[in-house]
């Protein structure tokens, strides 16, 4: 038996895995151990720094509740969520790019009629969203579904508001026979990711901005096509290049056209200024 040291410890840990371990588990845990050990060697990790990291991860876990997932937020601000998305959802033939889900999705929201309103009474600039959903060959997809959610025009999601939940700025819309969709909501505002926990501490340690550019989340799905979880970003946001969670792709940025009060393209009369956005979507085969 020889004493384990800085150069031999890694192989000793790897060798302890039993032959029964599946190849994928061996690969995952093996790479994790190698990278962790290499990290400690590279930075010459001190015991105080090691303990700071343990304390940080402990508090990250303690900050998780039924309504808050601090580990996912940590993964988001470190760019790991976007990296995993990029690895698993390649963009093919101009198909819709993916982006992070974020913590504010609610399943099973009601469907609104085509052209309907998702954000009645919600603060913000009324905005009419339109577009066509096609496959990558350009064929319109009838009956495709957009499952939509966003903050209000002040940067707050319905689930963040105190009191019993009243869902708003959410809903599902189905395309017509020509693959076109339309709905009214508001223009979402820029807002910060939560900074009152360990992920916020890490952002401050890196002297980084917590802001996300205003965006509308949606999951696009259609029979025979791969569903895509993504977001549309407002082109006039000053945070497009510094999104705290690295979720912006060029192809997801849309122009919100501003209009004076008056009659919208669908005949709706508005007493206040409003926006229109057109965003076409291509879904790749499943
Ligand atoms: C969001 O877009 O809602 C979001 C995404 C990641 C972290 C926090 C918020
Ligand atoms: Fe969001």
PDB file of N, CA and C and ligand atoms in Angstrom, residues 72-73 76-77 100-104 149 157 191-194 212 215 217 231 245, ligand 1:
ATOM      1  N   UNK A  72     -31.694  25.615  -9.450  1.00  0.00           N
ATOM      2  CA  UNK A  72     -31.902  25.912 -10.879  1.00  0.00           C
ATOM      3  C   UNK A  72     -31.480  27.349 -11.167  1.00  0.00           C
ATOM      4  N   UNK A  73     -31.787  28.266 -10.248  1.00  0.00           N
ATOM      5  CA  UNK A  73     -31.377  29.657 -10.441  1.00  0.00           C
ATOM      6  C   UNK A  73     -29.848  29.752 -10.522  1.00  0.00           C
ATOM      7  N   UNK A  76     -28.851  28.564 -13.790  1.00  0.00           N
ATOM      8  CA  UNK A  76     -29.196  29.582 -14.800  1.00  0.00           C
ATOM      9  C   UNK A  76     -28.137  30.687 -14.861  1.00  0.00           C
ATOM     10  N   UNK A  77     -27.756  31.219 -13.704  1.00  0.00           N
ATOM     11  CA  UNK A  77     -26.838  32.378 -13.736  1.00  0.00           C
ATOM     12  C   UNK A  77     -25.412  31.959 -14.086  1.00  0.00           C
ATOM     13  N   UNK A 100     -34.396  29.177 -21.656  1.00  0.00           N
ATOM     14  CA  UNK A 100     -34.666  28.595 -20.336  1.00  0.00           C
ATOM     15  C   UNK A 100     -36.146  28.671 -19.976  1.00  0.00           C
ATOM     16  N   UNK A 101     -36.598  27.676 -19.201  1.00  0.00           N
ATOM     17  CA  UNK A 101     -38.010  27.634 -18.776  1.00  0.00           C
ATOM     18  C   UNK A 101     -38.285  28.704 -17.724  1.00  0.00           C
ATOM     19  N   UNK A 102     -37.331  28.898 -16.817  1.00  0.00           N
ATOM     20  CA  UNK A 102     -37.555  29.848 -15.724  1.00  0.00           C
ATOM     21  C   UNK A 102     -38.497  29.269 -14.679  1.00  0.00           C
ATOM     22  N   UNK A 103     -38.656  29.960 -13.553  1.00  0.00           N
ATOM     23  CA  UNK A 103     -39.396  29.379 -12.417  1.00  0.00           C
ATOM     24  C   UNK A 103     -40.892  29.683 -12.408  1.00  0.00           C
ATOM     25  N   UNK A 104     -41.414  30.373 -13.411  1.00  0.00           N
ATOM     26  CA  UNK A 104     -42.783  30.891 -13.283  1.00  0.00           C
ATOM     27  C   UNK A 104     -43.808  30.199 -14.178  1.00  0.00           C
ATOM     28  N   UNK A 149     -46.723  32.538 -21.168  1.00  0.00           N
ATOM     29  CA  UNK A 149     -46.765  33.229 -19.876  1.00  0.00           C
ATOM     30  C   UNK A 149     -45.734  34.360 -19.872  1.00  0.00           C
ATOM     31  N   UNK A 157     -44.614  38.639 -12.211  1.00  0.00           N
ATOM     32  CA  UNK A 157     -45.465  37.522 -12.638  1.00  0.00           C
ATOM     33  C   UNK A 157     -46.629  37.393 -11.659  1.00  0.00           C
ATOM     34  N   UNK A 191     -36.797  42.720 -15.922  1.00  0.00           N
ATOM     35  CA  UNK A 191     -36.900  42.507 -14.462  1.00  0.00           C
ATOM     36  C   UNK A 191     -35.692  41.725 -13.968  1.00  0.00           C
ATOM     37  N   UNK A 192     -35.377  41.822 -12.673  1.00  0.00           N
ATOM     38  CA  UNK A 192     -34.216  41.089 -12.161  1.00  0.00           C
ATOM     39  C   UNK A 192     -34.583  39.673 -11.735  1.00  0.00           C
ATOM     40  N   UNK A 193     -33.651  38.724 -11.857  1.00  0.00           N
ATOM     41  CA  UNK A 193     -33.846  37.413 -11.239  1.00  0.00           C
ATOM     42  C   UNK A 193     -33.758  37.623  -9.721  1.00  0.00           C
ATOM     43  N   UNK A 194     -34.327  36.699  -8.922  1.00  0.00           N
ATOM     44  CA  UNK A 194     -34.274  36.885  -7.470  1.00  0.00           C
ATOM     45  C   UNK A 194     -32.821  36.971  -6.964  1.00  0.00           C
ATOM     46  N   UNK A 212     -32.935  40.645 -16.501  1.00  0.00           N
ATOM     47  CA  UNK A 212     -33.283  39.923 -17.725  1.00  0.00           C
ATOM     48  C   UNK A 212     -33.989  40.907 -18.659  1.00  0.00           C
ATOM     49  N   UNK A 215     -39.339  39.790 -21.818  1.00  0.00           N
ATOM     50  CA  UNK A 215     -39.551  38.618 -22.683  1.00  0.00           C
ATOM     51  C   UNK A 215     -40.894  37.978 -22.419  1.00  0.00           C
ATOM     52  N   UNK A 217     -42.585  34.278 -22.449  1.00  0.00           N
ATOM     53  CA  UNK A 217     -42.268  32.840 -22.511  1.00  0.00           C
ATOM     54  C   UNK A 217     -43.356  32.099 -23.291  1.00  0.00           C
ATOM     55  N   UNK A 231     -38.565  31.841 -25.533  1.00  0.00           N
ATOM     56  CA  UNK A 231     -39.006  33.198 -25.168  1.00  0.00           C
ATOM     57  C   UNK A 231     -38.815  34.118 -26.373  1.00  0.00           C
ATOM     58  N   UNK A 245     -29.283  35.216 -17.328  1.00  0.00           N
ATOM     59  CA  UNK A 245     -29.323  33.751 -17.441  1.00  0.00           C
ATOM     60  C   UNK A 245     -28.916  33.268 -18.843  1.00  0.00           C
TER      61      UNK A 245
HETATM   62  C1  LIG B   1     -37.552  33.918 -16.034  1.00  0.00           C
HETATM   63  O1  LIG B   1     -37.414  34.200 -17.185  1.00  0.00           O
HETATM   64  O2  LIG B   1     -38.685  34.008 -15.629  1.00  0.00           O
HETATM   65  C2  LIG B   1     -36.382  33.470 -15.207  1.00  0.00           C
HETATM   66  C3  LIG B   1     -35.456  32.616 -15.777  1.00  0.00           C
HETATM   67  C4  LIG B   1     -34.398  32.178 -15.021  1.00  0.00           C
HETATM   68  C5  LIG B   1     -34.246  32.588 -13.705  1.00  0.00           C
HETATM   69  C6  LIG B   1     -35.178  33.457 -13.139  1.00  0.00           C
HETATM   70  C7  LIG B   1     -36.243  33.907 -13.898  1.00  0.00           C
END
